[in-house]
PDB file of C-alpha atoms in Angstrom:
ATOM      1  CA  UNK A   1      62.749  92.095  87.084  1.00  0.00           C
ATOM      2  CA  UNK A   2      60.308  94.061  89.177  1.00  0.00           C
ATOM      3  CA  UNK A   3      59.916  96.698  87.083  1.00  0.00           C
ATOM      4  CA  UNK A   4      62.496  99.087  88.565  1.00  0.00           C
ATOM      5  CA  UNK A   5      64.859 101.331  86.537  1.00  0.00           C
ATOM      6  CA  UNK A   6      68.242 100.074  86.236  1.00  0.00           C
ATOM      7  CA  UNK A   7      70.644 102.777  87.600  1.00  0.00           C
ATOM      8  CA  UNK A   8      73.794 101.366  86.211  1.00  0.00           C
ATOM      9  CA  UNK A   9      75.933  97.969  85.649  1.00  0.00           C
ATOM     10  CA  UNK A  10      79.060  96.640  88.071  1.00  0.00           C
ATOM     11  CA  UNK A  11      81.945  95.104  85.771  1.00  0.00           C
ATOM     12  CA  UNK A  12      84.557  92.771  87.240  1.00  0.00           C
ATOM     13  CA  UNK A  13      87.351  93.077  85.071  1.00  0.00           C
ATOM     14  CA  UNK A  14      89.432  90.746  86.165  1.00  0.00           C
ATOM     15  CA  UNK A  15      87.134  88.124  86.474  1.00  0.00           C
ATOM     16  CA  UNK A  16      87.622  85.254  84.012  1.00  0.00           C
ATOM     17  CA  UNK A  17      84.135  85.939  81.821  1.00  0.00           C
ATOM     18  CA  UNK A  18      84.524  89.621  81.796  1.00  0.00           C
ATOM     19  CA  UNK A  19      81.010  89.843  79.917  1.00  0.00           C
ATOM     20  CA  UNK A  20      79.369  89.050  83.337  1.00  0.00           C
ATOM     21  CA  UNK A  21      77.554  91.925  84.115  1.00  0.00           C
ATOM     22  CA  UNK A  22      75.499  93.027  87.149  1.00  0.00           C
ATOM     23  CA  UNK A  23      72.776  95.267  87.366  1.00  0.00           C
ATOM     24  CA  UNK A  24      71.854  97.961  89.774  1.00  0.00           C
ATOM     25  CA  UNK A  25      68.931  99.687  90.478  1.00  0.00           C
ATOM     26  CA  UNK A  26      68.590 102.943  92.290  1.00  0.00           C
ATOM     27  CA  UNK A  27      67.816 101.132  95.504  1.00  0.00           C
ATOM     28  CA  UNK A  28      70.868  98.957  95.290  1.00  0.00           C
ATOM     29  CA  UNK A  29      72.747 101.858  93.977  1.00  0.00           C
ATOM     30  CA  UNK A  30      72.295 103.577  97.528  1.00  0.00           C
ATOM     31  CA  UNK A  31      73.244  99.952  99.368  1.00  0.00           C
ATOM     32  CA  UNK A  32      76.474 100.213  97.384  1.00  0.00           C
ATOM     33  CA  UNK A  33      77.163 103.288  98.424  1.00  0.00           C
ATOM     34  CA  UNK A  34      77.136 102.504 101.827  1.00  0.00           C
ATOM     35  CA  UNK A  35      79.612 100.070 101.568  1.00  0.00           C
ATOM     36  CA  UNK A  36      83.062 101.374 103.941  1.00  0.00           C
ATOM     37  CA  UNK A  37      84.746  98.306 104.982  1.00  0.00           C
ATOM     38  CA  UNK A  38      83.725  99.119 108.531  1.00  0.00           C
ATOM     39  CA  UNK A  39      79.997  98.954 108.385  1.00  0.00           C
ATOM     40  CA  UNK A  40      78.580  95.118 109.156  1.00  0.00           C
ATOM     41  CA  UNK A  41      76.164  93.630 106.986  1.00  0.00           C
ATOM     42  CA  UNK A  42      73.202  94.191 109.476  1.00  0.00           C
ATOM     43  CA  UNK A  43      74.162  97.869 110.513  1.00  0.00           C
ATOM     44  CA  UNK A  44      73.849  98.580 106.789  1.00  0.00           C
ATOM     45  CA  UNK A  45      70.452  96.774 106.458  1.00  0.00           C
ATOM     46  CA  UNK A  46      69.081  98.149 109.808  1.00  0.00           C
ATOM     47  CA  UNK A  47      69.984 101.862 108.435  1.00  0.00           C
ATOM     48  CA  UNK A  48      69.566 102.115 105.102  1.00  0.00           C
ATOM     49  CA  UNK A  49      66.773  99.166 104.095  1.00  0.00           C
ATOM     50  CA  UNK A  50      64.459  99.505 106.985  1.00  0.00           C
ATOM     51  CA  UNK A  51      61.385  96.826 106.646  1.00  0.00           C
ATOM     52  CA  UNK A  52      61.473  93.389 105.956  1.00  0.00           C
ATOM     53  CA  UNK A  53      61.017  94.091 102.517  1.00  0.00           C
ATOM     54  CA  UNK A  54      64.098  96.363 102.161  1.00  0.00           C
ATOM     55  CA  UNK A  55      66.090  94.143 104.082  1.00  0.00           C
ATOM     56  CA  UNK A  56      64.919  91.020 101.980  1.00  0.00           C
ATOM     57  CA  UNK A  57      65.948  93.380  99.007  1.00  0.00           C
ATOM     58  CA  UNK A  58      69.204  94.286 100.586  1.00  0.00           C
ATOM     59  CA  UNK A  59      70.230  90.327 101.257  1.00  0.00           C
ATOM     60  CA  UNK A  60      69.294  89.479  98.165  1.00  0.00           C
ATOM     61  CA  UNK A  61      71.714  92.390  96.520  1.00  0.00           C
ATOM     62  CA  UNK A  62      74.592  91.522  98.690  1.00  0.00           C
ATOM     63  CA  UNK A  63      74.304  87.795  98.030  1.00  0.00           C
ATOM     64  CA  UNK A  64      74.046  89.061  93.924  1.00  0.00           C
ATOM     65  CA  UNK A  65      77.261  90.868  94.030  1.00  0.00           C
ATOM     66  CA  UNK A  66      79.295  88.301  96.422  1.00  0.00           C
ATOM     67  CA  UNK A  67      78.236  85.812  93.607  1.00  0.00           C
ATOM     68  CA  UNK A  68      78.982  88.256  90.666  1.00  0.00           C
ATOM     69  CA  UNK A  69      82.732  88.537  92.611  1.00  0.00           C
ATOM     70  CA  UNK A  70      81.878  92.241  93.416  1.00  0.00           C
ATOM     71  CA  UNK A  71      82.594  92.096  97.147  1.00  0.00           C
ATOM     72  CA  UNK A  72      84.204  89.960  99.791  1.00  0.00           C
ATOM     73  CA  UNK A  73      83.003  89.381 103.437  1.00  0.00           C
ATOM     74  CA  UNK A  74      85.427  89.371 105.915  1.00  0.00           C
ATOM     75  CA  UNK A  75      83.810  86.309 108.549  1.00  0.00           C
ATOM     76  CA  UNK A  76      87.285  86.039 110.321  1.00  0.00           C
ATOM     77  CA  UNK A  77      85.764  87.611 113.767  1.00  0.00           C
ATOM     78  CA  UNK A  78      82.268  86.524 113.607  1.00  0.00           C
ATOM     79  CA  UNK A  79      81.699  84.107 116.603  1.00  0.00           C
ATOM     80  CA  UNK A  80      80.613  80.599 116.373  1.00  0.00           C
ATOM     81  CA  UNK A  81      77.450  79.251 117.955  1.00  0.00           C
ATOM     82  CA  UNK A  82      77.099  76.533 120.219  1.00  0.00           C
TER      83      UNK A  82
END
């Protein structure tokens, strides 16, 4: 870990191996927070983790949590390219 204070732990409870938790630090904590179902990935980014370090972070934390089954990404009207 990079040294950062955890601010708290996500729980899937109806995941199979309940004992799977996640960690959150403050910075994530904020990320999750901004989380409305209406929001794209890179609006949230560009806002709230301005830098390429804070949007490396921010990846990185989404990509935790979709593989921890926290959250779901809806890719049904993204465009394919050519």
């Amino acid at each position: 870990m990079n040294g950062c204070r955890r601010a708290g732990w996500l729980i899937n409870r109806t995941h199979t191996f309940t004992d799977l938790i996640c960690t959150v630090d403050a910075f994530e904590d904020r990320l999750l927070g901004t989380l409305d179902g209406k929001r794209s990935l890179a609006a949230i980014l560009q806002t709230f983790a301005k830098g390429s370090d804070g949007e490396r972070r921010g990846l990185n934390f989404f990509e935790r949590l979709w593989q921890y089954d926290q959250i779901v990404f809806d890719a049904s009207a993204t465009q394919s390219v050519p």
